[in-house]
XYZ file of C-alpha atoms in Angstrom:
489
model
C -39.963 -33.503 32.293
C -37.503 -36.393 32.478
C -38.079 -40.101 33.023
C -36.418 -42.386 35.594
C -34.818 -44.855 33.526
C -36.897 -48.077 33.478
C -40.619 -47.322 34.049
C -41.741 -48.177 37.504
C -44.998 -49.638 36.365
C -43.968 -50.888 33.043
C -40.307 -51.601 33.343
C -39.914 -49.975 30.055
C -36.957 -47.663 29.496
C -38.762 -44.387 28.782
C -35.900 -42.216 28.604
C -34.424 -44.226 25.593
C -37.735 -44.416 23.899
C -38.386 -40.797 24.177
C -34.917 -40.051 23.039
C -35.371 -42.063 19.716
C -38.558 -40.731 19.074
C -37.119 -37.083 19.397
C -34.309 -37.788 17.316
C -36.251 -39.251 14.757
C -38.461 -36.415 14.510
C -35.543 -33.779 14.621
C -32.967 -35.226 12.721
C -34.353 -34.807 9.348
C -34.909 -31.055 9.782
C -31.718 -30.609 11.805
C -29.944 -32.391 8.732
C -31.425 -30.103 6.081
C -30.492 -26.893 8.144
C -26.882 -27.967 8.516
C -26.713 -28.795 4.775
C -28.178 -25.175 3.894
C -25.964 -23.544 6.451
C -22.735 -25.191 5.095
C -23.818 -24.593 1.431
C -24.788 -20.745 2.182
C -21.464 -20.111 4.039
C -19.421 -21.877 1.503
C -20.916 -19.612 -1.009
C -20.807 -16.592 1.076
C -16.823 -17.020 1.432
C -16.494 -17.720 -2.128
C -18.598 -14.816 -3.290
C -16.164 -12.804 -0.838
C -13.405 -13.973 -2.650
C -14.444 -13.572 -5.829
C -15.241 -9.839 -5.119
C -11.794 -9.167 -3.767
C -10.171 -10.586 -6.821
C -12.431 -8.381 -8.772
C -11.632 -5.076 -6.963
C -7.955 -5.978 -7.267
C -8.296 -6.449 -10.856
C -10.268 -3.066 -11.034
C -7.474 -1.273 -9.250
C -5.225 -2.410 -12.147
C -7.394 -1.102 -14.600
C -7.807 2.245 -13.197
C -4.121 2.478 -12.783
C -3.784 1.777 -16.556
C -6.656 4.082 -17.673
C -5.049 7.062 -16.813
C -3.708 9.735 -19.255
C -1.294 10.966 -17.046
C 0.574 7.755 -17.194
C 1.431 8.484 -20.702
C 2.207 12.056 -19.968
C 5.072 11.147 -17.846
C 8.333 11.505 -19.068
C 11.746 9.759 -17.858
C 15.038 11.727 -17.566
C 18.483 9.956 -17.716
C 22.092 11.092 -17.010
C 25.104 9.691 -18.740
C 27.028 10.276 -15.443
C 25.015 10.329 -12.382
C 27.901 10.979 -10.541
C 28.075 14.263 -12.290
C 24.291 15.133 -11.906
C 20.795 13.312 -11.750
C 17.763 14.559 -13.693
C 13.963 13.952 -13.370
C 11.421 15.269 -15.809
C 7.425 16.029 -15.551
C 4.872 16.152 -18.019
C 5.737 19.538 -19.426
C 9.009 18.298 -20.912
C 9.598 17.439 -24.360
C 11.231 14.434 -25.738
C 15.153 15.303 -26.637
C 18.666 14.669 -25.979
C 21.039 17.286 -24.765
C 24.887 17.680 -23.861
C 25.878 19.049 -20.480
C 28.840 20.507 -19.226
C 29.364 21.027 -15.498
C 32.263 23.492 -14.819
C 31.787 24.063 -11.008
C 29.191 23.692 -8.394
C 27.509 26.134 -6.450
C 28.953 26.471 -3.011
C 28.316 28.603 0.194
C 30.330 31.090 2.354
C 32.269 30.002 5.214
C 34.681 32.321 7.393
C 36.979 31.878 10.090
C 37.038 35.280 12.201
C 40.181 36.496 14.268
C 41.711 34.124 16.562
C 41.728 34.830 20.258
C 44.799 33.656 21.986
C 44.296 34.716 25.504
C 41.532 32.359 27.089
C 40.760 35.276 29.657
C 39.809 37.599 26.702
C 37.874 34.662 25.256
C 35.813 34.445 28.151
C 34.766 37.936 28.187
C 35.099 39.716 24.500
C 33.291 42.830 25.470
C 30.064 44.284 24.648
C 28.291 45.956 21.436
C 26.385 44.748 18.750
C 27.494 42.060 16.233
C 25.925 42.356 12.517
C 26.148 39.535 10.432
C 25.380 40.036 6.363
C 24.915 36.799 3.998
C 23.736 38.589 0.898
C 20.501 40.460 1.626
C 20.141 38.403 4.890
C 21.293 40.371 8.066
C 21.472 39.108 11.619
C 22.285 41.481 14.642
C 23.232 39.980 17.911
C 23.338 42.228 21.024
C 26.361 41.221 23.019
C 25.942 42.031 27.074
C 28.143 41.835 30.070
C 28.052 38.054 31.792
C 26.817 36.902 28.413
C 29.995 37.824 26.131
C 32.268 34.715 25.812
C 32.860 33.253 22.423
C 30.805 30.315 23.505
C 27.884 32.647 24.378
C 28.212 34.404 21.148
C 28.362 31.270 19.296
C 25.225 29.997 20.945
C 23.363 33.546 20.237
C 24.326 33.155 16.411
C 23.034 29.736 16.136
C 19.854 30.581 17.882
C 19.302 33.964 15.852
C 20.394 32.333 12.559
C 18.583 29.229 12.483
C 15.872 29.970 10.087
C 18.383 31.834 7.720
C 20.924 28.898 7.551
C 23.503 30.675 9.545
C 25.402 28.919 12.015
C 28.595 29.122 13.852
C 31.127 27.067 15.804
C 34.585 27.174 17.725
C 37.742 26.031 16.437
C 40.598 25.792 18.700
C 44.272 25.399 17.761
C 45.699 22.866 20.183
C 49.010 24.044 19.830
C 47.845 27.703 20.746
C 49.168 29.376 17.350
C 45.586 30.011 16.068
C 44.055 30.469 19.326
C 40.246 29.964 19.553
C 38.084 31.297 16.952
C 34.410 31.446 15.692
C 33.757 29.787 12.072
C 30.491 31.147 10.625
C 28.898 28.993 8.010
C 25.780 29.790 5.697
C 23.538 27.340 3.783
C 22.805 30.151 1.194
C 24.891 29.555 -1.898
C 25.560 31.669 -4.916
C 27.809 34.582 -5.981
C 27.581 37.478 -3.762
C 26.099 35.612 -0.813
C 29.420 35.841 1.041
C 29.345 36.324 5.129
C 30.825 39.705 6.456
C 30.878 40.932 10.214
C 30.895 44.381 11.484
C 30.880 45.483 15.244
C 28.906 48.667 16.234
C 29.343 50.295 19.799
C 32.046 47.931 20.669
C 34.046 47.541 23.988
C 36.821 45.403 24.860
C 37.841 43.009 22.031
C 34.556 42.642 20.428
C 35.572 44.589 17.479
C 38.280 42.154 16.520
C 35.648 39.864 15.194
C 34.527 42.483 12.442
C 35.408 40.880 9.138
C 34.784 41.879 5.289
C 36.128 39.266 2.826
C 38.249 40.848 -0.170
C 36.393 40.097 -3.623
C 37.102 36.874 -4.882
C 39.418 36.065 -7.673
C 38.483 34.432 -10.935
C 38.585 30.923 -9.488
C 37.094 31.894 -6.018
C 40.627 30.800 -4.323
C 39.928 30.789 -0.317
C 42.124 33.075 1.539
C 45.491 31.373 2.734
C 46.454 31.108 6.075
C 49.020 34.288 6.923
C 52.031 32.591 8.493
C 53.063 35.899 9.838
C 49.683 36.529 11.636
C 48.152 32.908 12.494
C 45.275 34.467 14.477
C 44.135 36.807 11.263
C 40.455 35.847 9.722
C 40.288 34.356 6.550
C 37.700 33.044 3.990
C 37.441 29.310 3.840
C 35.092 29.425 0.839
C 33.173 32.072 -1.068
C 29.647 31.812 -2.151
C 29.551 30.892 -5.629
C 27.175 30.201 -8.464
C 27.157 26.961 -10.118
C 28.329 27.293 -13.756
C 27.317 24.890 -16.791
C 26.451 24.735 -20.187
C 23.478 22.864 -21.855
C 24.118 22.216 -25.876
C 26.966 25.020 -25.477
C 24.777 27.772 -23.977
C 26.310 28.880 -20.608
C 24.270 29.062 -17.547
C 24.590 29.905 -14.095
C 22.674 28.852 -11.034
C 22.735 30.159 -7.409
C 22.041 26.564 -6.435
C 22.964 22.874 -7.406
C 19.347 22.334 -8.536
C 18.850 23.809 -11.947
C 15.103 23.954 -12.728
C 14.505 26.498 -15.401
C 17.153 25.815 -17.899
C 14.840 23.128 -20.031
C 11.072 23.330 -19.376
C 9.763 20.320 -17.109
C 13.420 19.033 -16.576
C 15.283 19.344 -12.983
C 19.051 18.851 -12.981
C 20.572 18.182 -9.740
C 24.185 18.519 -9.751
C 26.445 16.427 -7.829
C 30.189 17.192 -8.940
C 32.040 19.175 -11.180
C 33.454 17.226 -14.374
C 37.273 16.993 -14.050
C 39.832 19.688 -15.433
C 40.768 17.215 -18.286
C 37.065 16.696 -19.507
C 36.438 20.575 -19.114
C 39.800 21.180 -21.239
C 38.689 18.736 -23.730
C 35.087 19.981 -23.905
C 33.700 16.474 -22.951
C 29.960 16.665 -22.163
C 27.641 14.494 -20.212
C 24.307 13.361 -22.158
C 20.742 14.206 -20.902
C 18.011 12.174 -22.258
C 14.326 13.211 -22.041
C 11.543 10.501 -23.406
C 8.191 9.183 -22.448
C 8.138 6.978 -19.787
C 7.711 3.823 -21.713
C 8.978 1.583 -18.587
C 6.522 3.078 -16.587
C 3.767 2.242 -18.978
C 5.286 -1.556 -19.462
C 5.187 -2.031 -15.438
C 1.510 -0.939 -15.272
C 0.757 -3.385 -18.079
C 2.552 -6.222 -16.245
C 0.274 -5.222 -13.163
C -2.681 -5.517 -15.268
C -1.674 -8.910 -16.294
C -0.808 -10.134 -13.093
C -4.010 -8.939 -11.544
C -6.318 -10.672 -14.520
C -4.242 -13.935 -13.962
C -4.750 -13.608 -10.145
C -8.315 -13.303 -10.503
C -8.405 -16.174 -13.076
C -6.828 -18.192 -10.451
C -9.353 -17.357 -7.843
C -12.134 -18.020 -10.303
C -10.627 -21.409 -11.403
C -10.333 -22.459 -7.600
C -13.750 -21.452 -6.949
C -15.657 -23.310 -9.846
C -13.534 -26.395 -10.121
C -14.795 -29.994 -9.493
C -12.426 -32.345 -8.019
C -12.363 -36.169 -8.465
C -12.179 -37.932 -5.307
C -11.443 -41.604 -5.187
C -12.313 -43.967 -8.094
C -15.026 -44.014 -10.463
C -17.581 -44.335 -8.179
C -16.526 -41.723 -5.730
C -18.444 -38.380 -5.381
C -16.715 -35.512 -6.885
C -15.767 -32.515 -4.560
C -17.449 -29.343 -5.926
C -15.954 -25.821 -5.007
C -18.082 -23.228 -3.603
C -19.233 -21.346 -6.563
C -19.614 -24.324 -9.250
C -22.097 -23.576 -11.831
C -22.691 -20.030 -10.171
C -24.816 -17.701 -12.384
C -22.915 -14.371 -11.521
C -19.344 -16.212 -12.141
C -20.167 -17.434 -15.532
C -22.069 -14.166 -16.613
C -18.793 -12.117 -15.541
C -16.334 -14.205 -17.198
C -18.226 -14.347 -20.400
C -18.542 -10.381 -20.526
C -14.869 -10.039 -19.616
C -13.686 -12.427 -22.428
C -16.037 -10.914 -25.001
C -14.688 -7.667 -24.211
C -11.252 -8.826 -24.334
C -11.912 -10.245 -27.995
C -13.850 -7.184 -28.874
C -11.785 -5.542 -31.561
C -11.883 -1.534 -31.364
C -9.516 0.811 -32.724
C -7.365 1.393 -35.798
C -3.721 1.624 -37.061
C -2.884 -2.177 -36.425
C -3.812 -1.966 -32.660
C -7.197 -3.377 -32.083
C -6.946 -5.982 -29.421
C -4.449 -7.225 -26.595
C -2.644 -9.568 -28.998
C -1.395 -6.715 -31.191
C 0.428 -5.399 -27.943
C 2.042 -8.862 -27.591
C -0.467 -9.672 -24.720
C -2.187 -13.057 -25.665
C -4.610 -15.609 -24.024
C -3.273 -18.974 -23.067
C -4.983 -22.364 -22.967
C -5.761 -22.252 -19.224
C -7.421 -18.710 -19.899
C -4.336 -16.518 -18.331
C -2.727 -13.909 -20.225
C 1.111 -13.639 -21.159
C 3.227 -11.102 -22.361
C 5.660 -11.203 -25.251
C 8.127 -8.691 -23.857
C 9.902 -7.904 -27.159
C 6.972 -7.493 -29.055
C 5.412 -5.004 -26.260
C 8.877 -3.021 -26.185
C 8.339 -2.625 -30.093
C 4.821 -1.412 -29.783
C 6.245 1.260 -27.029
C 8.853 2.205 -29.002
C 6.918 2.955 -32.305
C 3.464 3.484 -31.361
C 3.192 5.045 -28.009
C 0.685 7.574 -28.814
C -1.613 4.864 -30.365
C -1.148 2.687 -27.440
C -2.463 5.504 -25.216
C -5.631 5.838 -27.353
C -6.165 2.159 -27.262
C -5.962 1.814 -23.401
C -7.282 4.792 -21.899
C -10.419 7.255 -22.482
C -14.018 6.569 -22.299
C -13.821 4.310 -25.231
C -10.562 2.641 -24.340
C -10.242 -1.069 -23.577
C -9.713 -0.329 -19.673
C -12.572 1.799 -19.324
C -14.753 -0.782 -21.357
C -13.168 -3.513 -19.039
C -13.886 -1.511 -16.012
C -17.781 -0.950 -17.275
C -18.061 -4.783 -17.078
C -16.348 -5.088 -13.798
C -18.375 -2.346 -11.977
C -21.807 -3.746 -11.710
C -20.518 -6.542 -9.607
C -18.095 -4.752 -7.253
C -20.206 -1.264 -6.622
C -21.933 -0.499 -3.639
C -25.478 -2.347 -4.072
C -23.952 -4.067 -7.002
C -24.719 -7.758 -8.107
C -22.189 -9.314 -5.617
C -23.336 -7.117 -2.502
C -27.031 -8.067 -3.064
C -26.163 -11.663 -3.215
C -23.917 -11.747 -0.010
C -26.820 -9.711 1.701
C -29.527 -12.334 0.658
C -26.979 -15.125 1.809
C -26.556 -13.408 5.057
C -30.602 -13.374 5.140
C -30.571 -16.961 4.758
C -27.902 -17.685 7.299
C -30.061 -15.585 10.016
C -33.128 -17.513 8.718
C -31.321 -21.025 9.439
C -30.712 -19.783 13.035
C -34.445 -18.767 13.232
C -35.324 -22.046 12.177
C -33.046 -23.789 14.492
C -34.782 -22.065 17.444
C -38.091 -22.770 16.314
C -37.065 -26.494 15.881
C -35.570 -26.453 19.397
C -38.823 -25.058 20.870
C -40.743 -27.727 18.971
C -38.916 -30.383 19.808
C -38.595 -29.457 23.371
C -42.528 -29.443 23.378
C -42.489 -32.697 21.849
C -40.359 -34.289 24.448
C -42.292 -32.727 27.236
C -45.512 -34.327 25.648
C -43.853 -37.838 25.194
C -42.601 -37.843 28.739
C -45.896 -36.836 29.999
C -47.616 -39.560 27.901
C -45.267 -42.367 28.893
C -45.121 -41.723 32.436
C -48.925 -41.588 32.351
C -48.768 -45.014 30.791
C -46.341 -46.066 33.140
C -48.692 -45.078 36.214
C -51.489 -46.736 34.639
C -49.646 -50.011 33.594
C -48.468 -50.172 37.284
C -51.910 -49.481 38.575
C -53.399 -52.370 36.408
C -50.561 -54.437 37.480
C -51.414 -53.895 41.186
C -55.044 -54.756 40.349
C -54.190 -57.802 38.731
C -51.752 -59.034 41.600
C -54.697 -58.273 44.193
C -57.284 -60.192 42.118
C -54.981 -63.115 41.470
C -54.514 -63.399 45.270
C -58.088 -63.165 46.094
C -58.890 -65.684 43.593
C -56.637 -67.912 44.768
C -57.818 -67.646 48.490
C -61.396 -68.767 47.211
C -62.691 -72.204 48.485
C -62.782 -75.080 45.930
C -60.068 -73.046 43.707
C -57.309 -75.346 43.177
C -53.671 -73.244 42.642
C -51.757 -74.694 39.557
C -48.561 -74.830 41.490
C -50.094 -77.321 44.241
C -50.906 -79.861 41.531
């Protein structure tokens, strides 16, 4: 119910009066709910940031608390252009001398050239058998599908899985004609391509070719100047030849996995003839992956410092204005959960454990600064990695290692149903309660407003009636005999 501005009977501004009374009644509770909502929302956001920082820190802890990290091996090649190398946990630390005499290579042959285009368009019929080591491919050649191009396509389709492919090369001057060139991806000595033809008609038999046995240097077959259409071997299948610490090794591929346990060598190129003649070798070193451990320690320090930065920003008090200005407090100033967590972490970092001169982080070259962050003395850490790698493993990893102990302090806060989740749930309930209280306040104020309008409108009507009665009585009295009106004196 609404008033109509000034009361008809009383002349009072009922709307303004009711509004003032309603505002006076709702303002304190509304202000209280607004303050509670702002404070709760601020804490909710702050706890979310705090939990996120703890989760990142916990990820760094788990990454460093991994025994496999200390089992990894790094392997380096003295000449990466000669060979690259990788190593796994099975590899033992050591240094080796490697000589690479030749790379493994695959077979490639050029079959007999066909000078007459009409012949190339219809080679005849029969079965083309292609052997590559222990692999055999049979291609049936039929009328209407027996051109060099069709034979090439059939070889490519049938040899796809075995790594056999074909192409056509044509001599632009016509002397070498058009010929099929066959290539294989199967490397190693004895894996040479040979072609035979059975039940052949027409010129199909001309495609048969069995390479001669290679010489000691696996020299390709030269072009026959007297017969430019003759087939030839472009490259022989050949094993890679190398030596490790003077022990000769052959490999059908350019990846050598079993020569040194846990080490994989990928050959990139052979050494020069001068290097081979001079018996020059290329170094291969296998060692603990100290760089990987150092990188993970850096990630741990970075995550800790980031967490400290988040905690500082959430718990600082900023002075505003002069001495009389009210300071601005961050979302989690004085928060018990944050204080408890930071106290537990600091105590654990200062808790001396272990032996052999490695008991706290400072022994690794990781020290606490005045602002609470961590800093790494890189040279000191390098010395520890070099001289005490196994002790470092025991200090950091395992059920009693530093990383597990720190993780044990973080987990109660970040786990499902943990401290922070319980607190954020409680804050969500508080925000829901604020919404409920606002609805209740709105309903109560609406009822108050309706009652006040009803009362003021009733009062206004009564005043109007009384005013009308007063005017009537005044008029009646003025008209009585013997009554002298004041305005007639």
